[in-house]
């Protein structure tokens, strides 16, 4: 087995035992990138020199016997909405095409401190608005399982990078599904932590009350290891949770106590793809066979979540994106007076989906409409949160499909915003409620595409999600976690 095919946990062990150097590990991923990236296009910016530099520094420290983090020397790819000091951070937008942040996001500082070599910044939907990575201003990313399909979004580049072995681990961000949906489309673990669990400082804001950073990986163990690096209180993020963080990797060990599992009716609805549903029910049966009590649950307000989200998220976006005026940073289109300059800069700098959201959000927040739209949506959000509070009095865990269908074709929904919005219908409510939510691979469909099950836990219980995902990985019927990338001209990589 090549180094790039190994899990982060395996690489970590090999590095600790000095069976391999970090430079060798990084080189294996760089070679893989050279081979696969032209077909998949997961990265906006490649950083091979930074990766090799970090790797060789870690190797030297290891030789000197220094105490190193378990993930020291294990490389990572990160979504291009995470600020990296001195390194271009575009958010996949023309308006930030040449933006070089003067500081690191807290999570970036954390991965640097851990000694994780950075392989590059991954493609995404512009400002994380989308579900397919087709809204990137630069190019689309392909789904490694079938290059005609989307990898999901908005963290599609991060998912595609891990799924092809171009990186063992990646960070994404999830506002309303952007980690879990691409994880499901690419056959990965994707965790949206509890709101506030991972610092948002230096994450370019889309909808601040919803945005969360989280891991994408091949296995639950790998996500746990990465959570151990990035989770924790940060005084630089006023919404950061001031709670102690458990040791997620250590938490994977031991028995799972008797679970009460609620199958969310709305997340296995009639119109869903039957293979998606069957795969979820198979995993649920496994939990049942392990002693879990299974029951169905209906979240009464679930159907209103999508509507509320598509008012709240655009409203916050319209406010957050007000800063891109060409004056302080980013693209400036010029013009004879300030009004012309503002409107040209924003007109040329933002893509159509971002403009759509700014317009919807500005409308929803404007005098006379605020009460009818934004305020109503916030009330619905509160009621949804209460639905979850009630559900978690009866259940330890809620489950359902991560997505109604497997990955769809590139171009299939690109011109139909509503269809695109519906593709993460199962992911929105957890985000509105602020609870942790994880997608675990549930199988492969008859077309060879991966499927996912979403599991949701009470606030701060992401450790439970990782533990159960780890259990399912061991008990379910085996299937490949990474595809052979089949090229249209024939052959596979
Ligand atoms: N697809 C959803 C949207 O476009 C969620 C995106 C995200 O989580 N960043 O808003």
Short mmCIF file of C-alpha atoms and ligand atoms in Angstrom, two decimals:
data_model
loop_
_atom_site.label_atom_id
_atom_site.label_comp_id
_atom_site.label_asym_id
_atom_site.label_seq_id
_atom_site.Cartn_x
_atom_site.Cartn_y
_atom_site.Cartn_z
CA UNK A 1 0.00 0.00 0.00
CA UNK A 2 1.29 3.45 -0.95
CA UNK A 3 1.59 6.05 1.78
CA UNK A 4 -1.13 8.24 0.21
CA UNK A 5 -3.61 5.35 0.57
CA UNK A 6 -3.23 5.18 4.32
CA UNK A 7 -5.43 6.78 6.96
CA UNK A 8 -4.14 9.68 9.02
CA UNK A 9 -4.10 7.41 12.10
CA UNK A 10 -1.90 4.90 10.28
CA UNK A 11 0.45 7.58 9.06
CA UNK A 12 0.63 9.02 12.55
CA UNK A 13 1.70 5.65 13.97
CA UNK A 14 4.27 5.05 11.24
CA UNK A 15 5.74 8.50 11.83
CA UNK A 16 5.86 8.01 15.58
CA UNK A 17 7.63 4.69 15.13
CA UNK A 18 10.02 6.41 12.70
CA UNK A 19 9.15 3.87 9.99
CA UNK A 20 8.75 6.73 7.60
CA UNK A 21 9.62 10.43 7.51
CA UNK A 22 7.13 13.23 7.10
CA UNK A 23 8.96 14.35 3.96
CA UNK A 24 8.32 10.90 2.45
CA UNK A 25 4.66 11.05 3.46
CA UNK A 26 4.21 14.53 2.01
CA UNK A 27 6.01 13.54 -1.19
CA UNK A 28 3.63 10.61 -1.67
CA UNK A 29 0.64 12.98 -1.47
CA UNK A 30 2.32 15.50 -3.78
CA UNK A 31 2.91 12.76 -6.36
CA UNK A 32 -0.69 11.69 -6.06
CA UNK A 33 -1.81 15.31 -6.53
CA UNK A 34 0.27 15.60 -9.67
CA UNK A 35 -1.43 12.52 -11.09
CA UNK A 36 -5.05 13.05 -10.05
CA UNK A 37 -5.55 16.78 -9.66
CA UNK A 38 -5.76 17.58 -13.39
CA UNK A 39 -8.86 15.34 -13.57
CA UNK A 40 -10.53 16.27 -10.27
CA UNK A 41 -9.49 19.88 -9.63
CA UNK A 42 -9.90 19.93 -5.86
CA UNK A 43 -7.41 22.72 -5.08
CA UNK A 44 -7.44 26.46 -5.72
CA UNK A 45 -3.91 26.90 -4.38
CA UNK A 46 -1.20 24.26 -4.05
CA UNK A 47 1.43 24.70 -1.35
CA UNK A 48 4.00 21.94 -1.92
CA UNK A 49 6.92 24.01 -0.65
CA UNK A 50 5.15 24.95 2.58
CA UNK A 51 4.24 21.28 3.06
CA UNK A 52 7.78 20.05 2.51
CA UNK A 53 9.23 22.75 4.74
CA UNK A 54 6.92 21.85 7.64
CA UNK A 55 7.58 18.16 7.04
CA UNK A 56 11.33 18.52 7.18
CA UNK A 57 11.12 20.69 10.32
CA UNK A 58 8.98 18.01 11.99
CA UNK A 59 11.40 15.27 10.89
CA UNK A 60 14.31 17.16 12.46
CA UNK A 61 12.44 17.64 15.73
CA UNK A 62 11.56 13.96 15.78
CA UNK A 63 15.18 12.98 15.33
CA UNK A 64 16.07 15.23 18.23
CA UNK A 65 13.54 13.36 20.35
CA UNK A 66 11.19 16.31 20.87
CA UNK A 67 7.69 15.68 22.17
CA UNK A 68 5.42 15.94 19.12
CA UNK A 69 1.69 16.02 18.52
CA UNK A 70 0.27 12.68 17.23
CA UNK A 71 -0.58 14.35 13.91
CA UNK A 72 2.82 16.04 13.57
CA UNK A 73 4.03 15.34 10.05
CA UNK A 74 0.59 14.20 8.79
CA UNK A 75 -0.43 16.56 5.98
CA UNK A 76 -3.77 18.31 5.54
CA UNK A 77 -5.75 20.31 2.98
CA UNK A 78 -7.97 23.18 4.10
CA UNK A 79 -10.94 24.95 2.56
CA UNK A 80 -10.09 28.25 0.94
CA UNK A 81 -12.31 30.28 3.30
CA UNK A 82 -9.84 29.81 6.16
CA UNK A 83 -7.42 32.71 6.48
CA UNK A 84 -3.76 31.81 6.07
CA UNK A 85 -1.20 34.52 6.84
CA UNK A 86 0.78 35.44 3.75
CA UNK A 87 -1.06 32.88 1.61
CA UNK A 88 -3.85 33.72 -0.84
CA UNK A 89 -7.33 33.05 0.58
CA UNK A 90 -9.98 33.47 -2.11
CA UNK A 91 -13.25 32.02 -0.82
CA UNK A 92 -13.52 30.94 -4.49
CA UNK A 93 -14.54 34.50 -5.32
CA UNK A 94 -13.19 37.03 -7.84
CA UNK A 95 -13.58 39.66 -5.16
CA UNK A 96 -10.93 37.95 -3.00
CA UNK A 97 -8.94 36.43 -5.89
CA UNK A 98 -5.73 38.13 -4.80
CA UNK A 99 -6.46 38.58 -1.11
CA UNK A 100 -3.55 37.70 1.17
CA UNK A 101 -4.64 37.67 4.81
CA UNK A 102 -2.36 39.27 7.38
CA UNK A 103 -3.22 36.64 10.00
CA UNK A 104 -3.98 32.95 10.47
CA UNK A 105 -7.39 31.58 11.43
CA UNK A 106 -7.28 30.00 14.89
CA UNK A 107 -7.65 26.53 13.33
CA UNK A 108 -4.76 27.26 10.97
CA UNK A 109 -2.60 28.28 13.92
CA UNK A 110 -3.63 25.04 15.61
CA UNK A 111 -2.64 22.83 12.67
CA UNK A 112 0.65 24.69 12.40
CA UNK A 113 1.29 24.23 16.11
CA UNK A 114 0.57 20.52 15.72
CA UNK A 115 3.13 20.37 12.90
CA UNK A 116 0.74 19.37 10.12
CA UNK A 117 2.10 20.15 6.64
CA UNK A 118 -0.35 22.17 4.52
CA UNK A 119 -0.86 20.69 1.04
CA UNK A 120 -3.10 23.44 -0.25
CA UNK A 121 -6.34 25.39 -0.13
CA UNK A 122 -9.36 23.60 -1.53
CA UNK A 123 -12.05 24.62 -3.96
CA UNK A 124 -15.54 25.51 -2.74
CA UNK A 125 -18.72 27.28 -3.74
CA UNK A 126 -18.14 31.03 -3.69
CA UNK A 127 -18.40 32.24 -0.07
CA UNK A 128 -19.60 28.70 0.78
CA UNK A 129 -22.96 29.36 -0.89
CA UNK A 130 -23.92 26.20 -2.71
CA UNK A 131 -24.13 22.44 -2.64
CA UNK A 132 -22.04 21.34 -5.62
CA UNK A 133 -18.84 23.43 -5.81
CA UNK A 134 -20.13 24.63 -9.20
CA UNK A 135 -20.50 28.13 -7.74
CA UNK A 136 -16.73 28.51 -7.49
CA UNK A 137 -15.69 31.55 -9.53
CA UNK A 138 -12.73 29.58 -10.85
CA UNK A 139 -13.72 26.02 -11.83
CA UNK A 140 -15.88 23.10 -10.73
CA UNK A 141 -14.51 20.10 -8.87
CA UNK A 142 -15.43 16.59 -10.03
CA UNK A 143 -16.67 13.75 -7.85
CA UNK A 144 -13.84 11.18 -7.70
CA UNK A 145 -16.33 8.28 -7.80
CA UNK A 146 -17.69 9.46 -11.14
CA UNK A 147 -16.11 12.47 -12.79
CA UNK A 148 -19.45 13.52 -14.35
CA UNK A 149 -20.97 14.02 -10.91
CA UNK A 150 -20.59 16.87 -8.42
CA UNK A 151 -18.59 16.22 -5.25
CA UNK A 152 -21.20 18.14 -3.24
CA UNK A 153 -20.56 21.46 -1.63
CA UNK A 154 -19.67 23.83 -0.52
CA UNK A 155 -16.62 21.95 0.86
CA UNK A 156 -16.40 19.90 -2.37
CA UNK A 157 -12.69 20.44 -2.87
CA UNK A 158 -11.88 19.20 0.64
CA UNK A 159 -14.04 16.11 0.13
CA UNK A 160 -12.58 15.33 -3.31
CA UNK A 161 -9.03 15.77 -2.01
CA UNK A 162 -9.49 13.22 0.79
CA UNK A 163 -11.52 10.84 -1.34
CA UNK A 164 -8.76 10.61 -3.97
CA UNK A 165 -5.84 10.32 -1.55
CA UNK A 166 -4.58 13.79 -2.41
CA UNK A 167 -4.76 14.53 1.33
CA UNK A 168 -5.35 12.24 4.30
CA UNK A 169 -7.40 14.86 6.12
CA UNK A 170 -9.18 18.10 5.33
CA UNK A 171 -11.00 20.91 7.04
CA UNK A 172 -14.26 22.22 5.67
CA UNK A 173 -16.96 24.54 6.92
CA UNK A 174 -20.65 23.82 7.38
CA UNK A 175 -23.29 26.54 7.50
CA UNK A 176 -26.21 24.36 6.41
CA UNK A 177 -24.65 21.10 5.27
CA UNK A 178 -21.40 21.98 3.55
CA UNK A 179 -19.31 19.37 5.36
CA UNK A 180 -21.86 16.56 5.66
CA UNK A 181 -23.34 16.67 2.16
CA UNK A 182 -19.98 16.49 0.31
CA UNK A 183 -18.79 13.84 2.78
CA UNK A 184 -21.83 11.78 1.86
CA UNK A 185 -21.35 12.33 -1.89
CA UNK A 186 -17.69 11.30 -1.66
CA UNK A 187 -17.93 8.42 0.83
CA UNK A 188 -16.31 10.12 3.82
CA UNK A 189 -16.83 10.95 7.44
CA UNK A 190 -17.80 14.61 7.71
CA UNK A 191 -18.45 16.21 11.08
CA UNK A 192 -20.22 19.46 11.77
CA UNK A 193 -19.32 20.11 15.42
CA UNK A 194 -21.60 21.85 17.92
CA UNK A 195 -21.88 25.55 17.11
CA UNK A 196 -19.06 27.24 19.02
CA UNK A 197 -16.96 24.09 19.50
CA UNK A 198 -14.36 25.07 16.91
CA UNK A 199 -13.30 28.70 16.72
CA UNK A 200 -14.58 30.65 13.73
CA UNK A 201 -11.87 33.29 14.10
CA UNK A 202 -10.36 33.69 10.65
CA UNK A 203 -13.11 31.75 8.89
CA UNK A 204 -14.42 34.14 6.25
CA UNK A 205 -17.97 34.74 7.41
CA UNK A 206 -21.00 33.61 5.43
CA UNK A 207 -23.77 33.34 8.07
CA UNK A 208 -22.12 33.86 11.43
CA UNK A 209 -24.83 32.30 13.60
CA UNK A 210 -24.55 29.06 11.62
CA UNK A 211 -20.95 28.74 10.35
CA UNK A 212 -18.86 25.94 11.89
CA UNK A 213 -15.52 24.43 10.89
CA UNK A 214 -15.06 20.65 10.96
CA UNK A 215 -13.10 17.66 9.65
CA UNK A 216 -13.53 15.44 6.59
CA UNK A 217 -11.72 12.13 6.66
CA UNK A 218 -11.70 8.49 5.65
CA UNK A 219 -12.43 7.19 9.15
CA UNK A 220 -13.99 8.33 12.41
CA UNK A 221 -10.63 7.91 14.14
CA UNK A 222 -9.04 10.38 11.72
CA UNK A 223 -11.76 12.96 12.32
CA UNK A 224 -11.35 12.48 16.08
CA UNK A 225 -7.61 13.09 15.81
CA UNK A 226 -8.22 16.29 13.85
CA UNK A 227 -10.91 17.45 16.29
CA UNK A 228 -8.32 17.05 19.03
CA UNK A 229 -6.24 19.62 17.16
CA UNK A 230 -8.89 22.21 16.31
CA UNK A 231 -11.62 22.07 18.99
CA UNK A 232 -11.60 24.27 22.05
CA UNK A 233 -12.37 27.64 23.54
CA UNK A 234 -10.95 30.67 21.77
CA UNK A 235 -11.26 34.15 23.28
CA UNK A 236 -11.00 35.57 19.74
CA UNK A 237 -14.41 34.11 18.84
CA UNK A 238 -17.16 35.58 21.02
CA UNK A 239 -19.42 32.59 20.26
CA UNK A 240 -16.76 30.03 21.24
CA UNK A 241 -17.97 27.53 23.86
CA UNK A 242 -16.18 28.04 27.18
CA UNK A 243 -16.31 24.32 27.97
CA UNK A 244 -13.55 21.79 28.39
CA UNK A 245 -13.10 19.64 25.28
CA UNK A 246 -12.89 15.87 25.66
CA UNK A 247 -10.10 13.80 24.13
CA UNK A 248 -12.01 12.69 21.04
CA UNK A 249 -9.55 10.02 19.93
CA UNK A 250 -9.41 8.43 23.40
CA UNK A 251 -13.22 8.64 23.53
CA UNK A 252 -13.51 6.17 20.65
CA UNK A 253 -12.43 3.33 22.91
CA UNK A 254 -14.72 1.30 25.09
CA UNK A 255 -18.25 -0.01 24.97
CA UNK A 256 -21.17 1.96 23.60
CA UNK A 257 -23.82 2.23 26.27
CA UNK A 258 -27.37 1.24 25.44
CA UNK A 259 -28.59 3.85 23.01
CA UNK A 260 -32.02 5.23 22.30
CA UNK A 261 -32.03 5.98 18.59
CA UNK A 262 -34.70 8.10 16.88
CA UNK A 263 -35.08 7.69 13.13
CA UNK A 264 -36.17 11.08 11.80
CA UNK A 265 -39.19 10.54 9.60
CA UNK A 266 -38.58 13.66 7.53
CA UNK A 267 -35.02 12.56 6.72
CA UNK A 268 -36.21 9.30 5.14
CA UNK A 269 -39.18 10.79 3.34
CA UNK A 270 -41.20 9.17 0.57
CA UNK A 271 -39.51 10.92 -2.32
CA UNK A 272 -36.02 9.93 -1.24
CA UNK A 273 -33.94 7.56 -3.36
CA UNK A 274 -34.77 4.00 -2.21
CA UNK A 275 -31.14 2.90 -2.13
CA UNK A 276 -30.28 5.85 0.13
CA UNK A 277 -33.06 4.82 2.49
CA UNK A 278 -32.21 1.12 2.42
CA UNK A 279 -28.57 1.83 3.30
CA UNK A 280 -29.60 3.97 6.29
CA UNK A 281 -32.02 1.33 7.54
CA UNK A 282 -29.29 -1.29 7.31
CA UNK A 283 -27.04 0.73 9.60
CA UNK A 284 -29.94 1.41 11.93
CA UNK A 285 -30.55 -2.35 12.10
CA UNK A 286 -26.90 -2.82 13.05
CA UNK A 287 -27.36 -0.40 15.93
CA UNK A 288 -30.48 -2.32 16.90
CA UNK A 289 -28.60 -5.61 16.82
CA UNK A 290 -26.10 -4.05 19.19
CA UNK A 291 -28.82 -3.39 21.75
CA UNK A 292 -29.98 0.09 20.72
CA UNK A 293 -33.67 0.84 21.15
CA UNK A 294 -34.96 2.13 17.83
CA UNK A 295 -38.04 4.27 17.34
CA UNK A 296 -39.33 6.70 14.76
CA UNK A 297 -39.49 10.41 15.50
CA UNK A 298 -41.12 13.26 13.68
CA UNK A 299 -39.68 16.74 14.06
CA UNK A 300 -42.88 18.75 13.62
CA UNK A 301 -41.17 21.94 12.45
CA UNK A 302 -38.69 20.19 10.16
CA UNK A 303 -40.46 21.19 6.96
CA UNK A 304 -40.07 24.87 7.79
CA UNK A 305 -36.32 24.67 8.30
CA UNK A 306 -35.31 25.17 4.70
CA UNK A 307 -37.48 28.28 4.35
CA UNK A 308 -36.16 29.75 7.60
CA UNK A 309 -32.56 28.96 6.64
CA UNK A 310 -32.88 30.64 3.25
CA UNK A 311 -33.95 33.84 4.99
CA UNK A 312 -31.54 33.76 7.95
CA UNK A 313 -28.41 32.73 6.03
CA UNK A 314 -28.84 35.30 3.21
CA UNK A 315 -29.71 38.02 5.76
CA UNK A 316 -26.50 37.40 7.66
CA UNK A 317 -24.60 37.09 4.39
CA UNK A 318 -25.90 40.40 3.11
CA UNK A 319 -24.55 42.03 6.24
CA UNK A 320 -21.25 40.10 6.34
CA UNK A 321 -20.49 40.72 2.68
CA UNK A 322 -21.07 44.46 2.99
CA UNK A 323 -17.35 44.78 3.73
CA UNK A 324 -16.33 43.90 0.17
CA UNK A 325 -16.50 47.39 -1.24
CA UNK A 326 -13.14 47.55 -2.96
CA UNK A 327 -11.81 50.01 -0.38
CA UNK A 328 -10.36 47.96 2.42
CA UNK A 329 -9.23 44.87 0.60
CA UNK A 330 -9.89 42.60 -2.31
CA UNK A 331 -10.85 43.48 -5.85
CA UNK A 332 -11.37 47.13 -6.83
CA UNK A 333 -12.87 47.77 -10.26
CA UNK A 334 -12.18 51.54 -10.18
CA UNK A 335 -14.58 54.26 -11.33
CA UNK A 336 -14.96 58.05 -11.42
CA UNK A 337 -16.79 58.32 -8.14
CA UNK A 338 -17.32 56.17 -5.11
CA UNK A 339 -20.78 54.98 -6.06
CA UNK A 340 -19.62 53.78 -9.46
CA UNK A 341 -16.59 52.15 -7.86
CA UNK A 342 -18.73 50.30 -5.26
CA UNK A 343 -21.23 49.05 -7.75
CA UNK A 344 -18.66 48.02 -10.36
CA UNK A 345 -16.52 46.28 -7.76
CA UNK A 346 -19.44 44.33 -6.33
CA UNK A 347 -21.04 43.78 -9.72
CA UNK A 348 -17.88 42.29 -11.20
CA UNK A 349 -16.51 40.72 -8.02
CA UNK A 350 -19.47 38.57 -6.91
CA UNK A 351 -20.96 35.65 -8.83
CA UNK A 352 -24.70 35.17 -9.47
CA UNK A 353 -25.52 33.01 -6.42
CA UNK A 354 -23.78 35.41 -4.04
CA UNK A 355 -25.64 38.35 -5.59
CA UNK A 356 -28.93 36.45 -5.30
CA UNK A 357 -28.34 35.93 -1.58
CA UNK A 358 -27.26 39.51 -0.95
CA UNK A 359 -30.44 40.74 -2.64
CA UNK A 360 -32.70 38.30 -0.73
CA UNK A 361 -30.96 39.10 2.56
CA UNK A 362 -31.07 42.85 2.09
CA UNK A 363 -34.74 42.61 1.24
CA UNK A 364 -35.52 40.40 4.26
CA UNK A 365 -33.77 42.82 6.60
CA UNK A 366 -35.17 46.04 5.16
CA UNK A 367 -37.64 48.26 7.03
CA UNK A 368 -41.17 47.00 6.61
CA UNK A 369 -40.11 43.47 5.70
CA UNK A 370 -37.93 42.61 8.68
CA UNK A 371 -40.89 41.54 10.84
CA UNK A 372 -42.51 39.55 8.05
CA UNK A 373 -39.39 37.65 6.99
CA UNK A 374 -36.30 37.76 9.18
CA UNK A 375 -38.11 37.89 12.51
CA UNK A 376 -40.51 35.12 11.48
CA UNK A 377 -37.61 32.97 10.36
CA UNK A 378 -35.86 33.51 13.70
CA UNK A 379 -39.03 32.42 15.51
CA UNK A 380 -39.16 29.27 13.40
CA UNK A 381 -35.52 28.66 14.28
CA UNK A 382 -36.34 28.85 18.00
CA UNK A 383 -39.19 26.38 17.54
CA UNK A 384 -36.91 24.00 15.63
CA UNK A 385 -34.39 24.16 18.44
CA UNK A 386 -37.18 23.27 20.88
CA UNK A 387 -38.14 20.30 18.69
CA UNK A 388 -34.60 19.03 19.13
CA UNK A 389 -34.60 19.68 22.87
CA UNK A 390 -37.78 17.63 23.14
CA UNK A 391 -36.37 14.89 20.90
CA UNK A 392 -33.21 14.61 23.00
CA UNK A 393 -35.29 14.03 26.13
CA UNK A 394 -36.34 10.74 24.51
CA UNK A 395 -33.32 9.87 22.37
CA UNK A 396 -29.53 9.87 22.61
CA UNK A 397 -29.12 9.98 18.87
CA UNK A 398 -31.18 10.99 15.84
CA UNK A 399 -30.49 9.43 12.45
CA UNK A 400 -31.63 9.70 8.84
CA UNK A 401 -30.21 10.09 5.36
CA UNK A 402 -27.54 12.74 4.83
CA UNK A 403 -28.94 13.54 1.39
CA UNK A 404 -32.14 12.57 -0.47
CA UNK A 405 -30.13 11.24 -3.43
CA UNK A 406 -26.56 10.24 -4.23
CA UNK A 407 -24.32 12.74 -6.04
CA UNK A 408 -26.06 14.40 -9.00
CA UNK A 409 -24.65 15.30 -12.42
CA UNK A 410 -22.50 18.35 -12.96
CA UNK A 411 -24.84 20.95 -14.49
CA UNK A 412 -28.02 19.14 -13.41
CA UNK A 413 -29.09 21.69 -10.81
CA UNK A 414 -26.79 24.58 -11.58
CA UNK A 415 -29.53 26.69 -13.16
CA UNK A 416 -32.23 25.83 -10.66
CA UNK A 417 -31.47 27.37 -7.27
CA UNK A 418 -34.47 25.78 -5.56
CA UNK A 419 -33.49 22.26 -6.61
CA UNK A 420 -29.97 22.99 -5.43
CA UNK A 421 -31.27 24.28 -2.06
CA UNK A 422 -33.32 21.11 -1.65
CA UNK A 423 -30.23 18.91 -1.92
CA UNK A 424 -29.30 19.67 1.66
CA UNK A 425 -32.76 19.53 3.11
CA UNK A 426 -31.63 16.94 5.69
CA UNK A 427 -28.72 19.05 6.90
CA UNK A 428 -30.32 22.42 7.56
CA UNK A 429 -32.28 21.77 10.75
CA UNK A 430 -29.30 20.49 12.73
CA UNK A 431 -27.44 23.66 11.74
CA UNK A 432 -30.34 25.89 12.81
CA UNK A 433 -30.46 24.06 16.15
CA UNK A 434 -26.68 24.35 16.62
CA UNK A 435 -26.29 20.65 17.41
CA UNK A 436 -23.46 18.37 16.24
CA UNK A 437 -24.12 16.27 13.18
CA UNK A 438 -22.02 13.74 11.31
CA UNK A 439 -22.28 11.91 8.00
CA UNK A 440 -20.98 8.35 7.96
CA UNK A 441 -20.69 6.27 4.76
CA UNK A 442 -23.60 3.82 4.62
CA UNK A 443 -22.87 1.93 1.41
CA UNK A 444 -22.42 2.15 -2.34
CA UNK A 445 -25.41 2.28 -4.69
CA UNK A 446 -25.99 0.23 -7.83
CA UNK A 447 -24.29 2.96 -9.92
CA UNK A 448 -21.18 2.79 -7.76
CA UNK A 449 -21.80 6.03 -5.87
CA UNK A 450 -21.31 6.34 -2.12
CA UNK A 451 -24.24 6.93 0.24
CA UNK A 452 -24.35 8.47 3.68
CA UNK A 453 -26.25 8.35 6.95
CA UNK A 454 -26.50 11.46 9.10
CA UNK A 455 -26.37 11.16 12.88
CA UNK A 456 -27.21 14.00 15.23
CA UNK A 457 -26.47 14.30 18.94
CA UNK A 458 -27.26 16.77 21.73
CA UNK A 459 -24.99 19.83 22.04
CA UNK A 460 -21.34 19.04 22.79
CA UNK A 461 -21.80 15.32 22.17
CA UNK A 462 -19.82 15.12 18.93
CA UNK A 463 -17.65 12.54 20.70
CA UNK A 464 -20.63 10.18 20.75
CA UNK A 465 -21.13 10.67 17.00
CA UNK A 466 -17.51 9.82 16.31
CA UNK A 467 -17.67 6.78 18.55
CA UNK A 468 -20.77 5.40 16.86
CA UNK A 469 -19.34 6.13 13.42
CA UNK A 470 -16.24 4.16 14.43
CA UNK A 471 -18.41 1.28 15.62
CA UNK A 472 -20.38 1.24 12.34
CA UNK A 473 -17.16 1.27 10.32
CA UNK A 474 -16.21 -2.00 11.96
CA UNK A 475 -19.59 -3.71 11.87
CA UNK A 476 -21.02 -2.76 8.49
CA UNK A 477 -20.49 -4.79 5.31
CA UNK A 478 -17.12 -3.74 3.96
CA UNK A 479 -16.96 -1.48 0.91
CA UNK A 480 -14.13 0.58 -0.56
CA UNK A 481 -13.73 3.99 1.02
CA UNK A 482 -11.77 5.42 -1.85
CA UNK A 483 -12.67 5.00 -5.52
CA UNK A 484 -10.46 4.21 -8.45
CA UNK A 485 -10.70 7.45 -10.42
CA UNK A 486 -12.02 6.36 -13.83
CA UNK A 487 -10.93 8.64 -16.64
CA UNK A 488 -13.24 9.45 -19.55
CA UNK A 489 -10.41 8.71 -21.98
CA UNK A 490 -10.13 5.24 -20.41
CA UNK A 491 -7.88 3.96 -17.68
CA UNK A 492 -8.06 4.64 -13.97
CA UNK A 493 -5.92 6.24 -11.31
N1 LIG B 1 -25.95 24.53 0.58
C1 LIG B 1 -26.24 25.43 1.66
C2 LIG B 1 -26.19 26.85 1.16
O1 LIG B 1 -25.94 27.04 0.00
C3 LIG B 1 -25.25 25.21 2.77
C4 LIG B 1 -23.94 25.79 2.47
C5 LIG B 1 -22.97 25.69 3.62
O2 LIG B 1 -23.18 24.91 4.54
N2 LIG B 1 -21.94 26.53 3.56
O3 LIG B 1 -26.39 27.77 1.91
#
